[in-house]
Amino acid sequence: MRHDLASLMPAPKSLGRAFKSWRLDKAPSPRHTFPSTSIPGMAFALLASVPPVFGLYTSFFPVLIYSLLGTGRHLSTGTFAILSLMTGSAVERLVPEPLAGNLSGTEKEQLDAQRVGVAAAVAFGSGALMLGMFVLQLGVLSTFLSEPVVKALTSGVALHVLVSQLPSLLGLSLPRQIGCFSLFKTLAAVLTALPRSSPAELTISALSLALLVPVKELNVRFRDRLPTPIPGEVVMVLLASVLCFTSSLDTRYHVQIVGLLPGGFPQPLLPNLAELPRILADSLPIALVTFAVSASLASIYADKYSYTIDSNQELLAHGASNLISSLFSCFPNSATLATTSLLVDAGGKTQLAGLFSCIVVLSVLLWLGPFFYYLPKAVLACINISSMRQMFFQMQELPQLWHISRVDFLLQVPGLCILSYPTPLYFGTRGQFRRNLEWHLGLGEGEKETSKPDGPTVAVAEPVRVVVLDFSGVTFADAAGAREVVQLASRCRDARIHLLLAQCNASVLGTLTRAGLLDRVTPDQLFVSVQDAAAYALGSLVRGSSTRSESREALGCGK
């Protein structure tokens, strides 16, 4: 039983390492976590058609739960634009706003309560579905999540987010369009109502975007030079709140503001289970998108920092996060692209960063809520749009496609390893490709923690000094597979292993070149045949056998 609990809650082990290495793994400071969690949380609540405070709840409870159950050390969870927009569509369909409008305070509270109930029921349903997938061990589905597909999904949703926020940017009170072609319906409604735009809110939106967009660009371009990212969101929130308060924009020009944020936490409440049949059609795609985005993002950072994730454990973590947080009126949540990137840049290396973001959100809920009273909702809409920056740029990338196999071990002599890869290299099993190479070459965690791959038993006489990759059977490589080869070349170079690539066809070589392979290896490391590469490798080993320094010099030179 103790073993089972340890396997279901892997985070305490990594958290313990984080506390022991406190100076090495510094925690992100409040100036990083405040703009990355609290403000986007309130902004994405507008996409979900619920009051902003419920975005704060969704930035607290799921983060806390994932920090205990998740295996993605760098992953930050909470509100995500895609899920918020999908949730908002379900909420608007099931609890539409009355056409008459002009609701009284009591009627508005009742409407908000019904919408929050539906959003929480969607989170409950999607969480239950992911837990069911965990029981069935369907984490293997992550194998088929290609990076291009996930990028296409997020880029498409970025367009929907942009269009959905246009009414808020222009100060227009328009009902949200749902169903097929909602994007075009919203554009048509905005164009029709354009003459009724609010000059005050239009000015606020223009000034907000004029500040937020350049600041985000500066943070990206000068990431290595800046001691800390410029907190553009915080500055914009403070300026807009002060301006609205001192100028009475809410009463004089009818600028929509956030209003009072209730302090503390909501009472635990089981969502209305009678709603589950009505929201099942919404919960299923939300569960799939949650897993797809979260598993893909976790894999990207796991590949970058050389550790592995458990896709089934991720199903458990995100399923529990959604189901438990729904009891506290949270809407669906997942891993968040922008927040994860920001916290990693700020120095976060374990789930400890998530716990610190929880502390920041807790301070907002308990003490800082009144400071957001006069914050214009147009500013939150601008924050939503500016947070989509990375997703918009993804539209420039169209890497693609296909199927892979695994690496088979052919030959190993002292110091020399020849590996054959007889099938297309693609996103599907690039993780298995990497783990096999790590085991055979003794790279990083692959040597210590990865179990031996299926194949002949081989006794490694001495560390590998030269590896020949036989790519004669690789008829196709996609962007994900090409990047895996480029990362392998970097790791081999760092480990002083000389990498030789043999018999690679022109199409695959072109893909590898565009992915940056020639920035890691020289043309002298490319060979027409395996025999030529092996002969060169053996010659290098013989010439360098006298001393270790001579071997390193021989392995670094050309033919």
Coordinates of C-alpha atoms in Angstrom, one line a residue:
M1 CA 0.0 0.0 0.0
R2 CA 2.9 2.3 0.8
H3 CA 4.3 1.7 -2.6
D4 CA 1.0 2.5 -4.3
L5 CA 0.6 5.8 -2.4
A6 CA 4.1 6.8 -3.4
S7 CA 3.5 6.0 -7.0
L8 CA 0.2 7.9 -7.0
M9 CA 1.8 11.0 -5.4
P10 CA 5.3 11.4 -7.0
A11 CA 5.5 15.1 -6.3
P12 CA 6.6 15.0 -2.6
K13 CA 9.9 13.3 -3.6
S14 CA 10.7 16.1 -6.1
L15 CA 9.5 18.7 -3.6
G16 CA 11.9 17.2 -1.0
R17 CA 14.8 17.5 -3.4
A18 CA 13.8 21.1 -4.1
F19 CA 13.8 22.1 -0.5
K20 CA 17.2 20.4 0.0
S21 CA 18.7 22.3 -3.0
W22 CA 17.0 25.6 -2.1
R23 CA 19.8 27.8 -3.3
L24 CA 20.1 25.9 -6.6
D25 CA 16.3 25.8 -7.3
K26 CA 15.2 29.3 -6.4
A27 CA 11.5 29.8 -6.1
P28 CA 9.9 32.4 -8.5
S29 CA 9.3 35.6 -6.8
P30 CA 5.9 37.3 -6.4
R31 CA 6.7 39.7 -9.2
H32 CA 6.7 36.6 -11.5
T33 CA 3.8 34.7 -10.0
F34 CA 1.5 37.6 -9.5
P35 CA 1.0 38.6 -13.1
S36 CA 1.3 35.0 -14.4
T37 CA -1.5 33.6 -12.2
S38 CA -3.9 36.1 -10.6
I39 CA -4.5 38.5 -13.5
P40 CA -4.9 35.9 -16.4
G41 CA -7.1 33.9 -14.0
M42 CA -9.6 36.7 -13.8
A43 CA -9.3 37.5 -17.5
F44 CA -10.0 33.9 -18.6
A45 CA -13.0 33.8 -16.3
L46 CA -14.6 36.3 -18.7
L47 CA -14.1 33.7 -21.5
A48 CA -15.9 31.1 -19.4
S49 CA -18.8 33.6 -18.8
V50 CA -18.4 33.5 -15.0
P51 CA -17.5 36.4 -12.6
P52 CA -13.7 37.1 -12.4
V53 CA -13.3 35.8 -8.8
F54 CA -13.9 32.3 -10.0
G55 CA -10.8 32.6 -12.2
L56 CA -8.9 33.1 -9.0
Y57 CA -10.4 30.0 -7.5
T58 CA -9.4 28.1 -10.6
S59 CA -5.9 29.5 -10.3
F60 CA -5.6 28.1 -6.7
F61 CA -7.2 24.7 -6.1
P62 CA -6.1 22.9 -9.3
V63 CA -2.5 24.1 -8.9
L64 CA -2.4 22.8 -5.4
I65 CA -3.8 19.4 -6.4
Y66 CA -1.5 19.0 -9.4
S67 CA 1.5 19.9 -7.4
L68 CA 0.9 16.8 -5.3
L69 CA -0.1 14.4 -8.1
G70 CA 1.6 15.5 -11.3
T71 CA 4.8 14.3 -12.9
G72 CA 5.5 17.4 -15.0
R73 CA 8.1 19.1 -12.9
H74 CA 8.0 22.4 -14.8
L75 CA 4.2 22.4 -15.6
S76 CA 2.0 25.2 -14.3
T77 CA -1.7 24.5 -14.2
G78 CA -4.8 26.7 -13.9
T79 CA -7.0 28.7 -16.3
F80 CA -6.3 28.2 -20.0
A81 CA -7.9 30.2 -22.8
I82 CA -8.9 27.2 -24.9
L83 CA -10.8 25.5 -22.1
S84 CA -12.3 28.8 -20.8
L85 CA -13.7 29.5 -24.3
M86 CA -15.1 25.9 -24.6
T87 CA -16.6 26.2 -21.2
G88 CA -18.1 29.6 -22.0
S89 CA -19.8 28.2 -25.1
A90 CA -21.5 25.5 -22.9
V91 CA -22.4 28.0 -20.3
E92 CA -24.0 30.4 -22.8
R93 CA -25.9 27.6 -24.4
L94 CA -27.3 26.2 -21.2
V95 CA -27.8 29.4 -19.3
P96 CA -28.3 32.2 -21.9
E97 CA -28.6 35.8 -20.8
P98 CA -32.2 37.1 -21.2
L99 CA -32.7 39.1 -24.4
A100 CA -34.4 41.9 -22.5
G101 CA -31.2 42.7 -20.6
N102 CA -31.1 45.4 -17.9
L103 CA -31.1 42.8 -15.1
S104 CA -31.5 43.8 -11.5
G105 CA -28.8 43.1 -8.9
T106 CA -30.7 40.0 -7.6
E107 CA -31.4 38.7 -11.1
K108 CA -27.7 39.2 -12.1
E109 CA -26.6 37.2 -9.0
Q110 CA -29.0 34.4 -9.8
L111 CA -27.8 34.3 -13.4
D112 CA -24.2 34.2 -12.3
A113 CA -24.9 31.4 -9.8
Q114 CA -26.6 29.3 -12.5
R115 CA -23.6 29.9 -14.9
V116 CA -21.1 29.0 -12.2
G117 CA -23.0 25.8 -11.5
V118 CA -22.9 24.8 -15.1
A119 CA -19.2 25.6 -15.4
A120 CA -18.4 23.6 -12.2
A121 CA -20.5 20.7 -13.6
V122 CA -18.5 20.7 -16.8
A123 CA -15.3 20.5 -14.7
F124 CA -16.7 17.7 -12.7
G125 CA -17.7 15.8 -15.8
S126 CA -14.4 16.3 -17.6
G127 CA -12.5 15.3 -14.4
A128 CA -14.5 12.1 -14.0
L129 CA -13.9 11.2 -17.6
M130 CA -10.1 11.6 -17.2
L131 CA -10.2 9.5 -14.0
G132 CA -12.0 6.9 -16.0
M133 CA -9.3 7.1 -18.7
F134 CA -6.7 6.6 -15.9
V135 CA -8.4 3.5 -14.6
L136 CA -8.4 2.1 -18.2
Q137 CA -4.7 3.1 -18.5
L138 CA -5.4 5.2 -21.7
G139 CA -2.3 7.4 -21.1
V140 CA -0.8 5.6 -24.1
L141 CA -3.0 7.9 -26.2
S142 CA -0.5 10.6 -25.6
T143 CA 1.8 8.7 -28.0
F144 CA -0.4 9.9 -30.9
L145 CA -0.5 13.6 -29.9
S146 CA 1.7 15.3 -32.5
E147 CA 3.1 18.7 -31.7
P148 CA 1.8 20.1 -35.0
V149 CA -1.7 19.0 -34.2
V150 CA -1.6 20.6 -30.8
K151 CA -0.2 23.8 -32.3
A152 CA -2.9 23.8 -34.9
L153 CA -5.5 23.5 -32.2
T154 CA -4.1 26.3 -30.0
S155 CA -3.6 28.6 -33.0
G156 CA -7.2 28.1 -34.1
V157 CA -8.5 28.8 -30.7
A158 CA -6.3 32.0 -30.5
L159 CA -8.4 33.4 -33.4
H160 CA -11.6 32.5 -31.6
V161 CA -10.3 34.2 -28.4
L162 CA -9.4 37.3 -30.3
V163 CA -12.8 37.6 -32.0
S164 CA -14.7 36.8 -28.8
Q165 CA -12.9 39.6 -27.0
L166 CA -13.8 42.3 -29.6
P167 CA -17.1 43.3 -27.9
S168 CA -15.2 43.9 -24.6
L169 CA -12.5 45.9 -26.4
L170 CA -15.1 48.1 -28.0
G171 CA -17.4 48.4 -25.1
L172 CA -20.3 46.6 -26.8
S173 CA -22.9 44.6 -24.9
L174 CA -23.5 41.7 -27.3
P175 CA -24.7 38.2 -26.6
R176 CA -22.0 35.5 -27.2
Q177 CA -22.5 33.6 -30.4
I178 CA -22.4 29.8 -30.1
G179 CA -22.7 26.8 -32.4
C180 CA -21.3 26.5 -35.9
F181 CA -19.7 29.5 -37.6
S182 CA -19.8 31.4 -34.2
L183 CA -16.5 33.1 -35.3
F184 CA -18.1 34.7 -38.3
K185 CA -21.4 35.4 -36.5
T186 CA -19.5 37.3 -33.8
L187 CA -17.6 39.3 -36.5
A188 CA -20.8 40.2 -38.2
A189 CA -22.4 41.3 -34.9
V190 CA -19.4 43.4 -34.0
L191 CA -19.4 45.1 -37.4
T192 CA -23.1 45.8 -37.2
A193 CA -22.8 47.3 -33.7
L194 CA -19.5 49.2 -34.4
P195 CA -21.2 52.7 -34.4
R196 CA -22.3 52.1 -30.8
S197 CA -18.8 51.5 -29.6
S198 CA -17.8 53.2 -26.3
P199 CA -15.0 55.8 -27.0
A200 CA -13.8 55.5 -23.4
E201 CA -13.4 51.7 -23.5
L202 CA -12.0 51.8 -27.0
T203 CA -9.3 54.3 -25.7
I204 CA -8.6 52.1 -22.7
S205 CA -8.2 49.0 -25.0
A206 CA -5.9 50.8 -27.4
L207 CA -3.6 52.1 -24.6
S208 CA -3.6 48.7 -22.9
L209 CA -2.5 46.9 -26.1
A210 CA 0.0 49.6 -26.8
L211 CA 1.7 48.8 -23.5
L212 CA 1.2 45.0 -23.2
V213 CA 2.2 43.9 -26.7
P214 CA 5.6 45.8 -26.8
V215 CA 6.4 44.7 -23.2
K216 CA 5.8 41.1 -24.0
E217 CA 8.0 41.4 -27.1
L218 CA 10.8 43.0 -25.0
N219 CA 10.5 40.2 -22.4
V220 CA 11.0 37.6 -25.2
R221 CA 13.7 39.4 -27.1
F222 CA 15.8 40.3 -24.1
R223 CA 15.0 37.3 -21.9
D224 CA 18.7 36.6 -21.2
R225 CA 19.6 40.2 -20.4
L226 CA 16.7 41.2 -18.2
P227 CA 17.1 40.2 -14.5
T228 CA 13.4 39.7 -14.3
P229 CA 10.5 40.0 -16.9
I230 CA 8.9 43.4 -17.0
P231 CA 5.5 43.0 -15.3
G232 CA 3.5 44.7 -18.0
E233 CA 0.2 43.2 -16.7
V234 CA 0.7 44.5 -13.2
V235 CA 1.6 48.0 -14.5
M236 CA -1.4 48.1 -16.8
V237 CA -3.8 46.9 -14.0
L238 CA -2.5 49.6 -11.6
L239 CA -2.7 52.4 -14.1
A240 CA -6.1 51.5 -15.4
S241 CA -7.5 51.0 -11.9
V242 CA -6.2 54.4 -10.7
L243 CA -7.4 56.1 -13.9
C244 CA -10.9 54.6 -13.6
F245 CA -11.1 55.5 -9.9
T246 CA -9.9 59.1 -10.2
S247 CA -11.9 59.9 -13.3
S248 CA -15.0 58.0 -12.3
L249 CA -15.1 56.3 -15.7
D250 CA -17.6 53.7 -14.5
T251 CA -20.2 56.3 -13.7
R252 CA -19.5 59.0 -16.2
Y253 CA -18.8 56.9 -19.2
H254 CA -20.4 53.6 -18.2
V255 CA -17.1 51.7 -18.4
Q256 CA -17.6 48.1 -17.2
I257 CA -15.4 47.3 -14.2
V258 CA -14.6 44.1 -12.3
G259 CA -16.4 45.2 -9.1
L260 CA -16.2 43.6 -5.7
L261 CA -14.2 40.4 -5.4
P262 CA -15.6 38.4 -2.5
G263 CA -12.9 37.6 0.0
G264 CA -12.0 34.1 1.2
F265 CA -13.1 30.8 -0.4
P266 CA -16.5 29.5 -1.6
Q267 CA -18.2 26.8 0.4
P268 CA -17.6 23.3 -0.9
L269 CA -20.6 22.3 -3.0
L270 CA -21.3 19.3 -5.1
P271 CA -22.3 20.3 -8.6
N272 CA -25.8 19.6 -9.7
L273 CA -25.5 16.1 -11.0
A274 CA -28.7 16.5 -12.9
E275 CA -26.8 18.7 -15.3
L276 CA -24.3 15.9 -16.2
P277 CA -26.3 14.4 -19.1
R278 CA -26.7 17.9 -20.6
I279 CA -23.0 18.7 -20.3
L280 CA -21.6 15.3 -21.3
A281 CA -21.2 16.4 -24.9
D282 CA -19.1 19.4 -23.6
S283 CA -17.1 17.5 -21.0
L284 CA -15.8 14.9 -23.3
P285 CA -14.0 17.2 -25.8
I286 CA -12.8 19.4 -22.8
A287 CA -11.3 16.3 -21.2
L288 CA -9.5 15.3 -24.4
V289 CA -8.2 18.8 -25.0
T290 CA -7.0 19.0 -21.4
F291 CA -5.1 15.8 -21.7
A292 CA -3.8 16.6 -25.1
V293 CA -2.5 20.1 -24.2
S294 CA -1.1 19.1 -20.8
A295 CA 0.6 15.9 -21.9
S296 CA 2.2 17.6 -24.9
L297 CA 3.4 20.5 -22.8
A298 CA 4.7 18.2 -20.1
S299 CA 6.6 16.2 -22.8
I300 CA 8.2 19.2 -24.3
Y301 CA 9.7 20.3 -21.0
A302 CA 10.6 16.7 -20.0
D303 CA 12.5 16.4 -23.3
K304 CA 14.2 19.7 -22.8
Y305 CA 15.3 18.9 -19.2
S306 CA 16.0 15.2 -19.7
Y307 CA 13.4 13.5 -17.5
T308 CA 10.3 11.4 -18.2
I309 CA 6.6 11.8 -17.4
D310 CA 4.0 9.2 -16.8
S311 CA 1.1 9.9 -19.1
N312 CA -1.3 7.8 -17.0
Q313 CA -0.3 9.6 -13.9
E314 CA -1.0 12.9 -15.7
L315 CA -4.5 11.6 -16.4
L316 CA -4.9 11.0 -12.7
A317 CA -3.5 14.4 -11.7
H318 CA -5.6 16.5 -14.2
G319 CA -8.7 14.4 -13.5
A320 CA -8.4 14.9 -9.8
S321 CA -7.6 18.6 -10.3
N322 CA -10.8 19.1 -12.3
L323 CA -13.1 16.9 -10.2
I324 CA -12.0 18.1 -6.8
S325 CA -11.7 21.8 -7.8
S326 CA -15.3 21.7 -9.2
L327 CA -16.5 21.3 -5.6
F328 CA -15.2 24.8 -5.0
S329 CA -17.0 26.3 -8.0
C330 CA -13.9 26.1 -10.4
F331 CA -14.3 25.8 -14.1
P332 CA -12.2 23.3 -16.3
N333 CA -8.4 23.8 -16.0
S334 CA -5.3 22.3 -17.5
A335 CA -1.6 23.1 -18.1
T336 CA -1.0 26.7 -19.2
L337 CA 1.5 27.5 -21.9
A338 CA 2.3 31.1 -21.1
T339 CA 2.4 30.6 -17.3
T340 CA 4.6 27.6 -17.6
S341 CA 7.1 29.4 -19.8
L342 CA 7.2 32.4 -17.5
L343 CA 7.8 30.4 -14.3
V344 CA 10.5 28.3 -16.0
D345 CA 12.2 31.5 -17.2
A346 CA 11.9 32.8 -13.6
G347 CA 13.8 29.7 -12.3
G348 CA 11.1 27.2 -11.4
K349 CA 12.3 23.7 -11.7
T350 CA 9.8 21.6 -9.6
Q351 CA 6.2 21.7 -8.5
L352 CA 7.5 24.0 -5.8
A353 CA 6.8 26.9 -8.2
G354 CA 3.2 25.9 -8.3
L355 CA 2.9 26.1 -4.5
F356 CA 4.3 29.6 -4.5
S357 CA 1.8 30.7 -7.1
C358 CA -0.9 29.3 -4.8
I359 CA 0.4 31.5 -2.0
V360 CA 0.2 34.6 -4.3
V361 CA -3.4 33.8 -5.3
L362 CA -4.3 33.1 -1.7
S363 CA -3.1 36.6 -0.8
V364 CA -5.3 38.1 -3.5
L365 CA -8.3 36.2 -2.3
L366 CA -7.8 37.1 1.3
W367 CA -6.4 40.7 1.2
L368 CA -5.8 42.2 -2.2
G369 CA -9.3 41.7 -3.8
P370 CA -10.6 45.3 -3.1
F371 CA -7.7 46.7 -5.2
F372 CA -9.3 45.2 -8.3
Y373 CA -12.7 46.8 -7.8
Y374 CA -12.2 49.6 -10.4
L375 CA -10.3 47.5 -12.9
P376 CA -11.9 47.9 -16.4
K377 CA -13.0 44.6 -18.0
A378 CA -11.6 46.0 -21.2
V379 CA -8.1 45.6 -19.7
L380 CA -8.7 42.0 -18.9
A381 CA -9.8 41.4 -22.5
C382 CA -6.5 43.0 -23.7
I383 CA -4.6 40.7 -21.3
N384 CA -6.4 37.7 -22.8
I385 CA -5.4 38.8 -26.3
S386 CA -1.8 39.6 -25.5
S387 CA -1.4 36.2 -23.7
M388 CA -2.2 34.6 -27.1
R389 CA 1.0 36.1 -28.6
Q390 CA 2.9 32.8 -28.8
M391 CA -0.1 31.0 -30.2
F392 CA -0.4 33.6 -33.0
F393 CA 3.2 33.1 -33.9
Q394 CA 2.7 29.4 -34.1
M395 CA 0.7 30.0 -37.3
Q396 CA 4.0 30.6 -39.0
E397 CA 5.1 27.1 -38.2
L398 CA 3.7 24.2 -40.2
P399 CA 5.9 21.2 -39.4
Q400 CA 4.1 17.9 -39.9
L401 CA 3.3 14.3 -39.9
W402 CA 3.8 10.5 -39.7
H403 CA 4.8 7.2 -38.1
I404 CA 7.8 5.9 -36.4
S405 CA 9.3 2.6 -35.1
R406 CA 12.1 2.0 -32.6
V407 CA 15.9 1.8 -32.6
D408 CA 17.3 -1.7 -33.0
F409 CA 20.8 -2.4 -31.6
L410 CA 23.0 -4.0 -34.3
L411 CA 26.6 -3.9 -33.2
Q412 CA 28.8 -2.7 -30.4
V413 CA 32.5 -3.0 -30.1
P414 CA 34.7 -1.4 -27.4
G415 CA 34.0 2.3 -27.7
L416 CA 31.9 2.0 -30.9
C417 CA 28.1 1.7 -31.2
I418 CA 26.2 1.2 -34.4
L419 CA 22.5 1.8 -34.3
S420 CA 20.0 1.1 -37.1
Y421 CA 16.8 3.0 -37.5
P422 CA 14.7 1.1 -40.1
T423 CA 11.4 3.0 -40.2
P424 CA 10.1 6.6 -40.4
L425 CA 11.0 8.9 -37.5
Y426 CA 7.9 10.8 -36.3
F427 CA 6.3 12.2 -33.2
G428 CA 4.6 9.0 -32.2
T429 CA 7.5 7.1 -30.6
R430 CA 10.2 9.7 -30.5
G431 CA 10.2 9.1 -26.8
Q432 CA 11.1 5.5 -27.2
F433 CA 13.7 6.5 -29.8
R434 CA 15.3 8.8 -27.2
R435 CA 15.1 6.3 -24.3
N436 CA 16.7 3.5 -26.4
L437 CA 19.6 5.8 -27.4
E438 CA 20.0 7.0 -23.8
W439 CA 20.3 3.4 -22.6
H440 CA 22.7 2.3 -25.3
L441 CA 24.9 5.5 -25.0
G442 CA 24.6 6.0 -21.3
L443 CA 23.3 9.6 -21.5
G444 CA 21.8 11.4 -18.5
E445 CA 18.8 9.9 -16.7
G446 CA 18.4 7.3 -19.5
E447 CA 21.4 5.4 -18.0
K448 CA 20.3 5.6 -14.4
E449 CA 16.5 5.3 -14.5
T450 CA 15.3 4.0 -17.9
S451 CA 14.8 0.3 -17.9
K452 CA 16.6 -1.7 -20.6
P453 CA 14.7 -1.7 -23.9
D454 CA 13.6 -5.0 -25.5
G455 CA 16.4 -6.6 -27.5
P456 CA 19.5 -8.7 -27.1
T457 CA 21.4 -8.5 -23.9
V458 CA 24.7 -6.6 -24.4
A459 CA 27.5 -6.2 -22.0
V460 CA 29.0 -2.7 -22.4
A461 CA 32.8 -3.1 -22.0
E462 CA 33.5 0.6 -21.9
P463 CA 31.8 3.9 -22.4
V464 CA 30.7 4.7 -26.0
R465 CA 33.0 7.1 -27.7
V466 CA 31.7 6.9 -31.3
V467 CA 28.1 6.2 -32.4
V468 CA 27.0 5.6 -36.0
L469 CA 23.4 6.1 -36.7
D470 CA 22.3 4.1 -39.7
F471 CA 19.4 6.0 -41.3
S472 CA 19.1 3.9 -44.5
G473 CA 15.7 2.8 -43.5
V474 CA 14.4 6.2 -42.5
T475 CA 12.1 7.2 -45.4
F476 CA 10.5 10.1 -43.7
A477 CA 11.1 12.4 -40.7
D478 CA 8.8 15.0 -39.3
A479 CA 9.7 18.1 -37.3
A480 CA 9.4 16.4 -33.9
G481 CA 11.6 13.6 -35.0
A482 CA 14.1 15.9 -36.6
R483 CA 14.3 18.0 -33.4
E484 CA 14.9 14.8 -31.5
V485 CA 18.0 14.0 -33.7
V486 CA 19.3 17.6 -33.2
Q487 CA 18.9 17.3 -29.4
L488 CA 20.7 13.9 -29.6
A489 CA 23.6 15.6 -31.5
S490 CA 23.9 18.2 -28.8
R491 CA 23.8 15.7 -25.9
C492 CA 26.4 13.5 -27.7
R493 CA 28.7 16.6 -28.2
D494 CA 28.3 17.5 -24.5
A495 CA 29.1 13.9 -23.5
R496 CA 32.1 13.8 -25.8
I497 CA 30.5 11.1 -28.0
H498 CA 31.3 11.5 -31.6
L499 CA 28.1 11.2 -33.7
L500 CA 28.2 10.0 -37.3
L501 CA 25.2 9.9 -39.5
A502 CA 25.2 7.4 -42.3
Q503 CA 23.1 6.7 -45.5
C504 CA 20.5 9.4 -44.9
N505 CA 18.3 10.1 -47.9
A506 CA 18.1 13.7 -49.3
S507 CA 14.6 14.4 -48.1
V508 CA 15.3 13.4 -44.5
L509 CA 18.6 15.1 -44.6
G510 CA 16.8 18.3 -45.7
T511 CA 14.4 18.1 -42.8
L512 CA 17.2 17.5 -40.4
T513 CA 19.1 20.5 -41.8
R514 CA 16.2 22.8 -41.5
A515 CA 15.8 21.7 -37.9
G516 CA 19.4 22.9 -37.2
L517 CA 21.4 19.6 -37.4
L518 CA 24.4 21.3 -39.1
D519 CA 24.6 23.7 -36.2
R520 CA 25.5 20.7 -34.1
V521 CA 27.5 18.6 -36.4
T522 CA 29.9 19.2 -39.3
P523 CA 29.5 17.9 -42.9
D524 CA 32.4 15.6 -42.1
Q525 CA 30.2 13.6 -39.8
L526 CA 27.8 12.7 -42.6
F527 CA 28.6 9.5 -44.6
V528 CA 27.2 7.9 -47.7
S529 CA 27.3 4.4 -46.3
V530 CA 27.5 2.7 -42.9
Q531 CA 30.7 0.9 -44.0
D532 CA 32.4 4.2 -44.6
A533 CA 31.2 5.6 -41.3
A534 CA 32.3 2.5 -39.4
A535 CA 35.7 2.5 -41.1
Y536 CA 36.2 6.1 -40.2
A537 CA 35.0 5.5 -36.6
L538 CA 37.3 2.5 -36.1
G539 CA 40.2 4.5 -37.5
S540 CA 39.5 7.3 -35.1
L541 CA 39.4 4.9 -32.2
V542 CA 42.7 3.2 -33.2
R543 CA 44.5 6.5 -33.7
G544 CA 43.2 7.8 -30.4
S545 CA 43.9 4.7 -28.2
S546 CA 47.2 5.9 -26.9
T547 CA 45.9 8.5 -24.5
R548 CA 42.4 10.0 -23.6
S549 CA 43.5 13.4 -24.7
E550 CA 44.6 12.1 -28.1
S551 CA 41.3 10.3 -28.6
R552 CA 39.3 13.4 -27.9
E553 CA 41.3 15.3 -30.4
A554 CA 40.8 12.6 -33.0
L555 CA 37.1 12.4 -32.5
G556 CA 36.8 16.2 -32.9
C557 CA 38.6 16.4 -36.2
G558 CA 37.4 16.0 -39.8
K559 CA 38.2 13.3 -42.3

